[in-house]
PDB file of C-alpha atoms and ligand atoms in Angstrom:
ATOM      1  CA  MET A  15      -0.016  -0.326  -0.329  1.00 78.00           C
ATOM      2  CA  PRO A  16       1.456   3.332  -1.334  1.00 78.00           C
ATOM      3  CA  GLN A  17       1.792   5.549   1.988  1.00 85.00           C
ATOM      4  CA  LEU A  18       4.333   8.047   1.279  1.00 92.00           C
ATOM      5  CA  TYR A  19       3.605  10.590  -2.435  1.00 95.00           C
ATOM      6  CA  ASN A  20       6.307   8.811  -5.261  1.00 94.00           C
ATOM      7  CA  GLU A  21       4.988   5.318  -3.872  1.00 95.00           C
ATOM      8  CA  ILE A  22       1.624   6.241  -5.992  1.00 96.00           C
ATOM      9  CA  PHE A  23       3.821   6.372  -9.234  1.00 96.00           C
ATOM     10  CA  ASP A  24       5.837   3.228  -8.637  1.00 95.00           C
ATOM     11  CA  ALA A  25       2.105   1.435  -7.788  1.00 96.00           C
ATOM     12  CA  ASN A  26       0.613   3.295 -11.165  1.00 97.00           C
ATOM     13  CA  LYS A  27       3.728   2.220 -13.598  1.00 97.00           C
ATOM     14  CA  LYS A  28       2.602  -1.587 -11.894  1.00 97.00           C
ATOM     15  CA  TRP A  29      -0.888  -1.354 -12.743  1.00 97.00           C
ATOM     16  CA  VAL A  30       0.028  -0.030 -15.978  1.00 98.00           C
ATOM     17  CA  ASN A  31       1.323  -2.842 -16.960  1.00 98.00           C
ATOM     18  CA  SER A  32      -1.284  -5.327 -15.687  1.00 97.00           C
ATOM     19  CA  LYS A  33      -3.473  -3.874 -17.424  1.00 97.00           C
ATOM     20  CA  LEU A  34      -1.218  -3.752 -21.040  1.00 98.00           C
ATOM     21  CA  GLN A  35      -0.932  -7.376 -20.326  1.00 97.00           C
ATOM     22  CA  GLU A  36      -4.929  -7.877 -19.994  1.00 95.00           C
ATOM     23  CA  SER A  37      -5.475  -6.134 -22.975  1.00 96.00           C
ATOM     24  CA  PRO A  38      -3.048  -4.625 -25.544  1.00 97.00           C
ATOM     25  CA  ASP A  39      -5.359  -2.234 -26.088  1.00 97.00           C
ATOM     26  CA  TYR A  40      -7.290  -0.705 -22.776  1.00 97.00           C
ATOM     27  CA  PHE A  41      -6.344   2.154 -22.911  1.00 97.00           C
ATOM     28  CA  GLU A  42      -6.552   2.810 -26.579  1.00 97.00           C
ATOM     29  CA  LYS A  43     -10.431   1.683 -25.956  1.00 96.00           C
ATOM     30  CA  LEU A  44     -11.528   3.448 -23.226  1.00 96.00           C
ATOM     31  CA  SER A  45     -10.021   7.041 -24.658  1.00 96.00           C
ATOM     32  CA  LYS A  46     -12.103   6.321 -27.176  1.00 97.00           C
ATOM     33  CA  GLY A  47     -15.468   8.027 -24.880  1.00 96.00           C
ATOM     34  CA  GLN A  48     -16.832   6.380 -22.045  1.00 96.00           C
ATOM     35  CA  LYS A  49     -20.987   5.453 -21.783  1.00 97.00           C
ATOM     36  CA  PRO A  50     -21.872   4.330 -18.335  1.00 98.00           C
ATOM     37  CA  PRO A  51     -24.843   2.911 -17.170  1.00 98.00           C
ATOM     38  CA  PHE A  52     -24.957   4.641 -13.762  1.00 98.00           C
ATOM     39  CA  LEU A  53     -24.072   7.794 -11.803  1.00 98.00           C
ATOM     40  CA  TRP A  54     -22.840   6.797  -8.194  1.00 98.00           C
ATOM     41  CA  ILE A  55     -23.076   9.438  -5.556  1.00 98.00           C
ATOM     42  CA  GLY A  56     -21.767   8.367  -2.479  1.00 98.00           C
ATOM     43  CA  CYS A  57     -19.565   9.225   0.941  1.00 98.00           C
ATOM     44  CA  SER A  58     -16.029  10.707   0.074  1.00 98.00           C
ATOM     45  CA  ASP A  59     -15.087   7.816   2.469  1.00 98.00           C
ATOM     46  CA  SER A  60     -11.958   5.816   1.589  1.00 97.00           C
ATOM     47  CA  ARG A  61     -13.205   2.763   2.700  1.00 98.00           C
ATOM     48  CA  VAL A  62     -16.518   2.716  -0.061  1.00 98.00           C
ATOM     49  CA  PRO A  63     -14.373   3.365  -3.102  1.00 97.00           C
ATOM     50  CA  ALA A  64     -17.512   3.009  -6.152  1.00 98.00           C
ATOM     51  CA  ASN A  65     -16.055   0.642  -8.934  1.00 97.00           C
ATOM     52  CA  GLU A  66     -14.127  -1.930  -6.553  1.00 97.00           C
ATOM     53  CA  ILE A  67     -17.322  -2.494  -4.292  1.00 98.00           C
ATOM     54  CA  THR A  68     -19.854  -2.899  -7.436  1.00 98.00           C
ATOM     55  CA  GLY A  69     -16.730  -4.476  -9.169  1.00 97.00           C
ATOM     56  CA  THR A  70     -16.900  -2.255 -11.621  1.00 97.00           C
ATOM     57  CA  ALA A  71     -14.555  -0.984 -14.110  1.00 95.00           C
ATOM     58  CA  PRO A  72     -13.379   2.014 -15.517  1.00 96.00           C
ATOM     59  CA  GLY A  73     -15.968   3.254 -17.751  1.00 97.00           C
ATOM     60  CA  GLU A  74     -18.660   1.719 -16.176  1.00 98.00           C
ATOM     61  CA  VAL A  75     -19.812   4.115 -13.518  1.00 98.00           C
ATOM     62  CA  PHE A  76     -19.267   8.326 -13.371  1.00 98.00           C
ATOM     63  CA  VAL A  77     -19.002   8.696  -9.827  1.00 98.00           C
ATOM     64  CA  HIS A  78     -19.433  11.699  -7.569  1.00 98.00           C
ATOM     65  CA  ARG A  79     -18.937  11.832  -3.275  1.00 98.00           C
ATOM     66  CA  ASN A  80     -19.140  14.447  -0.715  1.00 98.00           C
ATOM     67  CA  ILE A  81     -19.109  14.181   2.819  1.00 98.00           C
ATOM     68  CA  ALA A  82     -22.448  11.555   4.087  1.00 98.00           C
ATOM     69  CA  ASN A  83     -23.497  11.636   0.250  1.00 98.00           C
ATOM     70  CA  MET A  84     -25.611  14.031  -0.134  1.00 98.00           C
ATOM     71  CA  VAL A  85     -27.967  15.710  -2.249  1.00 98.00           C
ATOM     72  CA  ILE A  86     -27.968  19.075  -1.563  1.00 97.00           C
ATOM     73  CA  HIS A  87     -30.396  21.276  -4.305  1.00 95.00           C
ATOM     74  CA  THR A  88     -28.573  24.156  -3.969  1.00 97.00           C
ATOM     75  CA  ASP A  89     -24.108  22.399  -4.506  1.00 98.00           C
ATOM     76  CA  MET A  90     -23.545  23.408  -8.609  1.00 98.00           C
ATOM     77  CA  SER A  91     -20.928  20.329  -8.616  1.00 98.00           C
ATOM     78  CA  MET A  92     -23.673  17.745  -7.550  1.00 98.00           C
ATOM     79  CA  LEU A  93     -26.190  19.706  -9.715  1.00 98.00           C
ATOM     80  CA  SER A  94     -23.410  19.647 -12.887  1.00 98.00           C
ATOM     81  CA  VAL A  95     -22.517  15.994 -12.353  1.00 98.00           C
ATOM     82  CA  LEU A  96     -25.697  15.290 -12.240  1.00 98.00           C
ATOM     83  CA  ASP A  97     -27.136  17.199 -14.817  1.00 98.00           C
ATOM     84  CA  TYR A  98     -24.090  16.140 -17.395  1.00 98.00           C
ATOM     85  CA  ALA A  99     -24.949  12.489 -16.059  1.00 98.00           C
ATOM     86  CA  VAL A 100     -28.228  12.020 -17.610  1.00 98.00           C
ATOM     87  CA  ASN A 101     -28.766  14.292 -20.207  1.00 98.00           C
ATOM     88  CA  VAL A 102     -25.292  13.983 -21.971  1.00 98.00           C
ATOM     89  CA  LEU A 103     -23.906  10.421 -21.003  1.00 98.00           C
ATOM     90  CA  GLU A 104     -27.738   8.499 -20.619  1.00 98.00           C
ATOM     91  CA  VAL A 105     -26.906   7.005 -17.817  1.00 98.00           C
ATOM     92  CA  LYS A 106     -29.960   4.464 -16.470  1.00 98.00           C
ATOM     93  CA  HIS A 107     -28.796   4.464 -13.645  1.00 98.00           C
ATOM     94  CA  VAL A 108     -28.411   7.011 -10.147  1.00 98.00           C
ATOM     95  CA  ILE A 109     -28.085   5.645  -7.055  1.00 98.00           C
ATOM     96  CA  VAL A 110     -26.802   6.857  -3.696  1.00 98.00           C
ATOM     97  CA  CYS A 111     -24.845   5.364  -1.561  1.00 98.00           C
ATOM     98  CA  GLY A 112     -24.907   6.012   2.103  1.00 98.00           C
ATOM     99  CA  HIS A 113     -23.014   3.784   4.581  1.00 98.00           C
ATOM    100  CA  TYR A 114     -22.822   2.649   8.388  1.00 98.00           C
ATOM    101  CA  GLY A 115     -20.860   4.480  10.694  1.00 97.00           C
ATOM    102  CA  CYS A 116     -20.144   7.425   8.544  1.00 98.00           C
ATOM    103  CA  GLY A 117     -18.654   9.839  10.291  1.00 97.00           C
ATOM    104  CA  GLY A 118     -21.078  12.203   9.100  1.00 98.00           C
ATOM    105  CA  VAL A 119     -24.190  11.093   9.447  1.00 98.00           C
ATOM    106  CA  ILE A 120     -22.752  10.043  13.299  1.00 98.00           C
ATOM    107  CA  ALA A 121     -21.848  14.044  13.599  1.00 97.00           C
ATOM    108  CA  ALA A 122     -24.643  15.459  12.507  1.00 98.00           C
ATOM    109  CA  MET A 123     -26.421  12.681  15.464  1.00 97.00           C
ATOM    110  CA  GLY A 124     -25.042  14.913  18.347  1.00 96.00           C
ATOM    111  CA  GLN A 125     -24.479  18.324  19.505  1.00 96.00           C
ATOM    112  CA  LYS A 126     -20.725  19.280  19.258  1.00 97.00           C
ATOM    113  CA  GLN A 127     -18.807  21.574  16.483  1.00 96.00           C
ATOM    114  CA  PHE A 128     -16.950  20.856  14.393  1.00 95.00           C
ATOM    115  CA  GLY A 129     -16.297  23.978  12.036  1.00 96.00           C
ATOM    116  CA  LEU A 130     -17.653  24.880   8.404  1.00 96.00           C
ATOM    117  CA  ILE A 131     -18.583  20.880   7.886  1.00 96.00           C
ATOM    118  CA  ASP A 132     -21.493  22.086  10.298  1.00 97.00           C
ATOM    119  CA  ASN A 133     -23.077  23.500   8.231  1.00 97.00           C
ATOM    120  CA  TRP A 134     -23.146  20.751   5.279  1.00 97.00           C
ATOM    121  CA  LEU A 135     -24.136  18.428   8.094  1.00 97.00           C
ATOM    122  CA  ARG A 136     -27.057  20.277   8.924  1.00 97.00           C
ATOM    123  CA  HIS A 137     -28.781  18.848   6.404  1.00 98.00           C
ATOM    124  CA  ILE A 138     -28.487  15.448   7.642  1.00 98.00           C
ATOM    125  CA  LYS A 139     -30.261  17.229  10.547  1.00 98.00           C
ATOM    126  CA  ASP A 140     -33.114  18.096   8.999  1.00 98.00           C
ATOM    127  CA  VAL A 141     -33.667  14.836   8.001  1.00 98.00           C
ATOM    128  CA  TYR A 142     -33.593  13.633  11.464  1.00 98.00           C
ATOM    129  CA  ARG A 143     -36.529  15.708  12.291  1.00 98.00           C
ATOM    130  CA  LEU A 144     -38.518  14.719   9.486  1.00 98.00           C
ATOM    131  CA  HIS A 145     -37.689  11.413  10.887  1.00 98.00           C
ATOM    132  CA  GLN A 146     -37.890  11.635  15.113  1.00 98.00           C
ATOM    133  CA  ASP A 147     -40.641   9.938  15.979  1.00 98.00           C
ATOM    134  CA  GLU A 148     -38.545   6.682  14.543  1.00 98.00           C
ATOM    135  CA  LEU A 149     -34.992   7.784  15.503  1.00 98.00           C
ATOM    136  CA  ASP A 150     -36.201   8.655  19.126  1.00 98.00           C
ATOM    137  CA  ALA A 151     -37.654   5.375  19.698  1.00 98.00           C
ATOM    138  CA  ILE A 152     -34.823   3.652  18.718  1.00 98.00           C
ATOM    139  CA  ALA A 153     -32.294   3.203  22.254  1.00 97.00           C
ATOM    140  CA  ASP A 154     -29.359   1.473  21.111  1.00 98.00           C
ATOM    141  CA  GLU A 155     -27.448   4.623  19.703  1.00 96.00           C
ATOM    142  CA  LYS A 156     -25.737   2.574  17.034  1.00 97.00           C
ATOM    143  CA  GLN A 157     -28.833   1.054  15.734  1.00 98.00           C
ATOM    144  CA  ARG A 158     -29.959   4.729  15.855  1.00 98.00           C
ATOM    145  CA  ALA A 159     -26.916   5.706  13.447  1.00 98.00           C
ATOM    146  CA  ASP A 160     -26.917   3.275  11.047  1.00 98.00           C
ATOM    147  CA  ARG A 161     -30.947   3.668  10.699  1.00 98.00           C
ATOM    148  CA  LEU A 162     -29.818   7.139  10.253  1.00 98.00           C
ATOM    149  CA  VAL A 163     -27.753   6.335   6.982  1.00 98.00           C
ATOM    150  CA  GLU A 164     -30.722   4.594   5.958  1.00 98.00           C
ATOM    151  CA  LEU A 165     -33.358   7.061   5.938  1.00 98.00           C
ATOM    152  CA  ASN A 166     -30.625  10.260   5.031  1.00 98.00           C
ATOM    153  CA  VAL A 167     -29.683   7.975   1.930  1.00 98.00           C
ATOM    154  CA  GLN A 168     -34.060   7.352   1.086  1.00 98.00           C
ATOM    155  CA  GLU A 169     -34.022  11.149   1.323  1.00 98.00           C
ATOM    156  CA  GLN A 170     -30.997  11.936  -0.790  1.00 98.00           C
ATOM    157  CA  VAL A 171     -33.186   9.582  -3.094  1.00 98.00           C
ATOM    158  CA  PHE A 172     -36.083  11.753  -3.159  1.00 98.00           C
ATOM    159  CA  ASP A 173     -34.375  15.323  -3.447  1.00 98.00           C
ATOM    160  CA  LEU A 174     -32.734  13.142  -6.707  1.00 98.00           C
ATOM    161  CA  THR A 175     -36.541  13.178  -8.142  1.00 98.00           C
ATOM    162  CA  LYS A 176     -37.457  16.823  -7.153  1.00 97.00           C
ATOM    163  CA  THR A 177     -34.837  18.130  -9.564  1.00 97.00           C
ATOM    164  CA  THR A 178     -36.085  19.409 -12.907  1.00 96.00           C
ATOM    165  CA  ILE A 179     -33.108  17.372 -14.677  1.00 97.00           C
ATOM    166  CA  ILE A 180     -35.001  14.151 -13.513  1.00 98.00           C
ATOM    167  CA  GLN A 181     -38.318  15.218 -13.796  1.00 97.00           C
ATOM    168  CA  ASN A 182     -38.101  17.038 -17.576  1.00 96.00           C
ATOM    169  CA  ALA A 183     -36.366  13.263 -17.755  1.00 97.00           C
ATOM    170  CA  TRP A 184     -38.886  11.325 -16.471  1.00 97.00           C
ATOM    171  CA  ALA A 185     -41.283  13.558 -18.896  1.00 96.00           C
ATOM    172  CA  GLN A 186     -39.620  13.025 -21.881  1.00 95.00           C
ATOM    173  CA  GLY A 187     -40.462   9.617 -20.709  1.00 96.00           C
ATOM    174  CA  ARG A 188     -36.681   8.386 -20.643  1.00 97.00           C
ATOM    175  CA  PHE A 189     -36.627   5.047 -18.728  1.00 98.00           C
ATOM    176  CA  LEU A 190     -34.153   6.846 -15.837  1.00 98.00           C
ATOM    177  CA  GLN A 191     -34.753   4.747 -11.707  1.00 98.00           C
ATOM    178  CA  VAL A 192     -33.332   6.974  -8.626  1.00 98.00           C
ATOM    179  CA  HIS A 193     -32.073   4.288  -6.132  1.00 98.00           C
ATOM    180  CA  GLY A 194     -31.034   3.678  -2.247  1.00 98.00           C
ATOM    181  CA  ILE A 195     -28.771   1.287  -1.486  1.00 98.00           C
ATOM    182  CA  VAL A 196     -25.990   1.069   1.933  1.00 98.00           C
ATOM    183  CA  TYR A 197     -23.127  -0.404   2.203  1.00 98.00           C
ATOM    184  CA  ASP A 198     -21.763  -1.953   4.900  1.00 98.00           C
ATOM    185  CA  ILE A 199     -18.173  -1.514   6.143  1.00 97.00           C
ATOM    186  CA  SER A 200     -18.351  -4.570   8.334  1.00 97.00           C
ATOM    187  CA  ASN A 201     -18.814  -7.218   5.979  1.00 98.00           C
ATOM    188  CA  GLY A 202     -17.996  -5.572   2.261  1.00 98.00           C
ATOM    189  CA  ILE A 203     -22.721  -6.083   1.552  1.00 98.00           C
ATOM    190  CA  LEU A 204     -24.498  -3.589   0.202  1.00 98.00           C
ATOM    191  CA  LYS A 205     -28.283  -3.731   0.908  1.00 98.00           C
ATOM    192  CA  ASP A 206     -30.859  -2.250  -1.642  1.00 98.00           C
ATOM    193  CA  LEU A 207     -32.950  -0.059   0.262  1.00 98.00           C
ATOM    194  CA  SER A 208     -36.362  -0.692  -2.073  1.00 98.00           C
ATOM    195  CA  VAL A 209     -36.943   3.378  -2.320  1.00 98.00           C
ATOM    196  CA  THR A 210     -36.322   2.465  -6.209  1.00 98.00           C
ATOM    197  CA  VAL A 211     -38.198   5.524  -8.063  1.00 98.00           C
ATOM    198  CA  GLY A 212     -38.827   5.678 -11.581  1.00 97.00           C
ATOM    199  CA  ASP A 213     -41.417   8.038 -12.324  1.00 95.00           C
ATOM    200  CA  ASN A 214     -43.194  10.729  -9.919  1.00 93.00           C
ATOM    201  CA  THR A 215     -46.720   9.523  -9.600  1.00 93.00           C
ATOM    202  CA  GLU A 216     -45.960   9.281  -6.091  1.00 93.00           C
ATOM    203  CA  MET A 217     -44.090  12.349  -5.555  1.00 93.00           C
ATOM    204  CA  GLU A 218     -46.028  14.775  -3.176  1.00 93.00           C
ATOM    205  CA  GLY A 219     -47.706  17.754  -5.399  1.00 94.00           C
ATOM    206  CA  VAL A 220     -45.918  19.993  -4.292  1.00 95.00           C
ATOM    207  CA  TYR A 221     -42.899  19.241  -5.965  1.00 95.00           C
ATOM    208  CA  LYS A 222     -44.354  18.312  -9.250  1.00 94.00           C
ATOM    209  CA  LEU A 223     -42.912  20.523 -12.247  1.00 92.00           C
ATOM    210  CA  GLN A 224     -45.259  21.569 -15.253  1.00 89.00           C
ATOM    211  CA  VAL A 225     -43.344  20.933 -18.319  1.00 82.00           C
ATOM    212  CA  LYS A 226     -41.727  24.557 -20.063  1.00 76.00           C
ATOM    213  CA  LYS A 227     -43.490  24.939 -22.749  1.00 72.00           C
ATOM    214  CA  LYS A 228     -41.108  25.953 -25.644  1.00 70.00           C
ATOM    215  CA  LEU A 229     -41.870  29.509 -25.989  1.00 66.00           C
ATOM    216  CA  ILE A 230     -42.561  30.317 -29.439  1.00 69.00           C
ATOM    217  CA  VAL A 231     -41.108  33.512 -31.018  1.00 63.00           C
TER     218      VAL A 231
HETATM  219 CO1   CO B 301     -19.414   8.260   5.313  1.00 97.21          CO
END
């Protein structure tokens, strides 16, 4: 495992050689373009690498990661990634992946100040408030944190569906599913949370947007 900065380049050379041995045109093929079927919105946590845990290769997953896999509707970085993935790459599945033991979620459950990040984590406190009755009823702190991880993923899935980007894709009749999953760091298992959304039929009315009519001049 590389510990020093320079060691990254040695590891990289070994990786390049191993890929070329598998397939001499490996990089040539990849350099022609990408058509990944998945957009992954995950946590920045170093233990949750999107490709490795899903057995996918370079070119197969478009990735956005931030602390606690959040979908904040004013986050230009997330929105730009989403827009590009949906409208240019035309991904079929958007996956929000949380993970048990998420430091961001655990921090959001407490009252301690951590600095600037508290403003980012506040969105998770909003999720807690939305599900306060269920969460307060869980006595065990770890179990409560695990459940908040799941509920947080669920809310981020719903927040994705509220964006104009997802709603317009659906209005065009496109197949596009948004999924919520959780990764268990302690055993490596991915769990589907059964919160997949593929249209706006169950969306609360206030979030449903009409398709914008084209201006005819
Ligand atoms: Co995390």
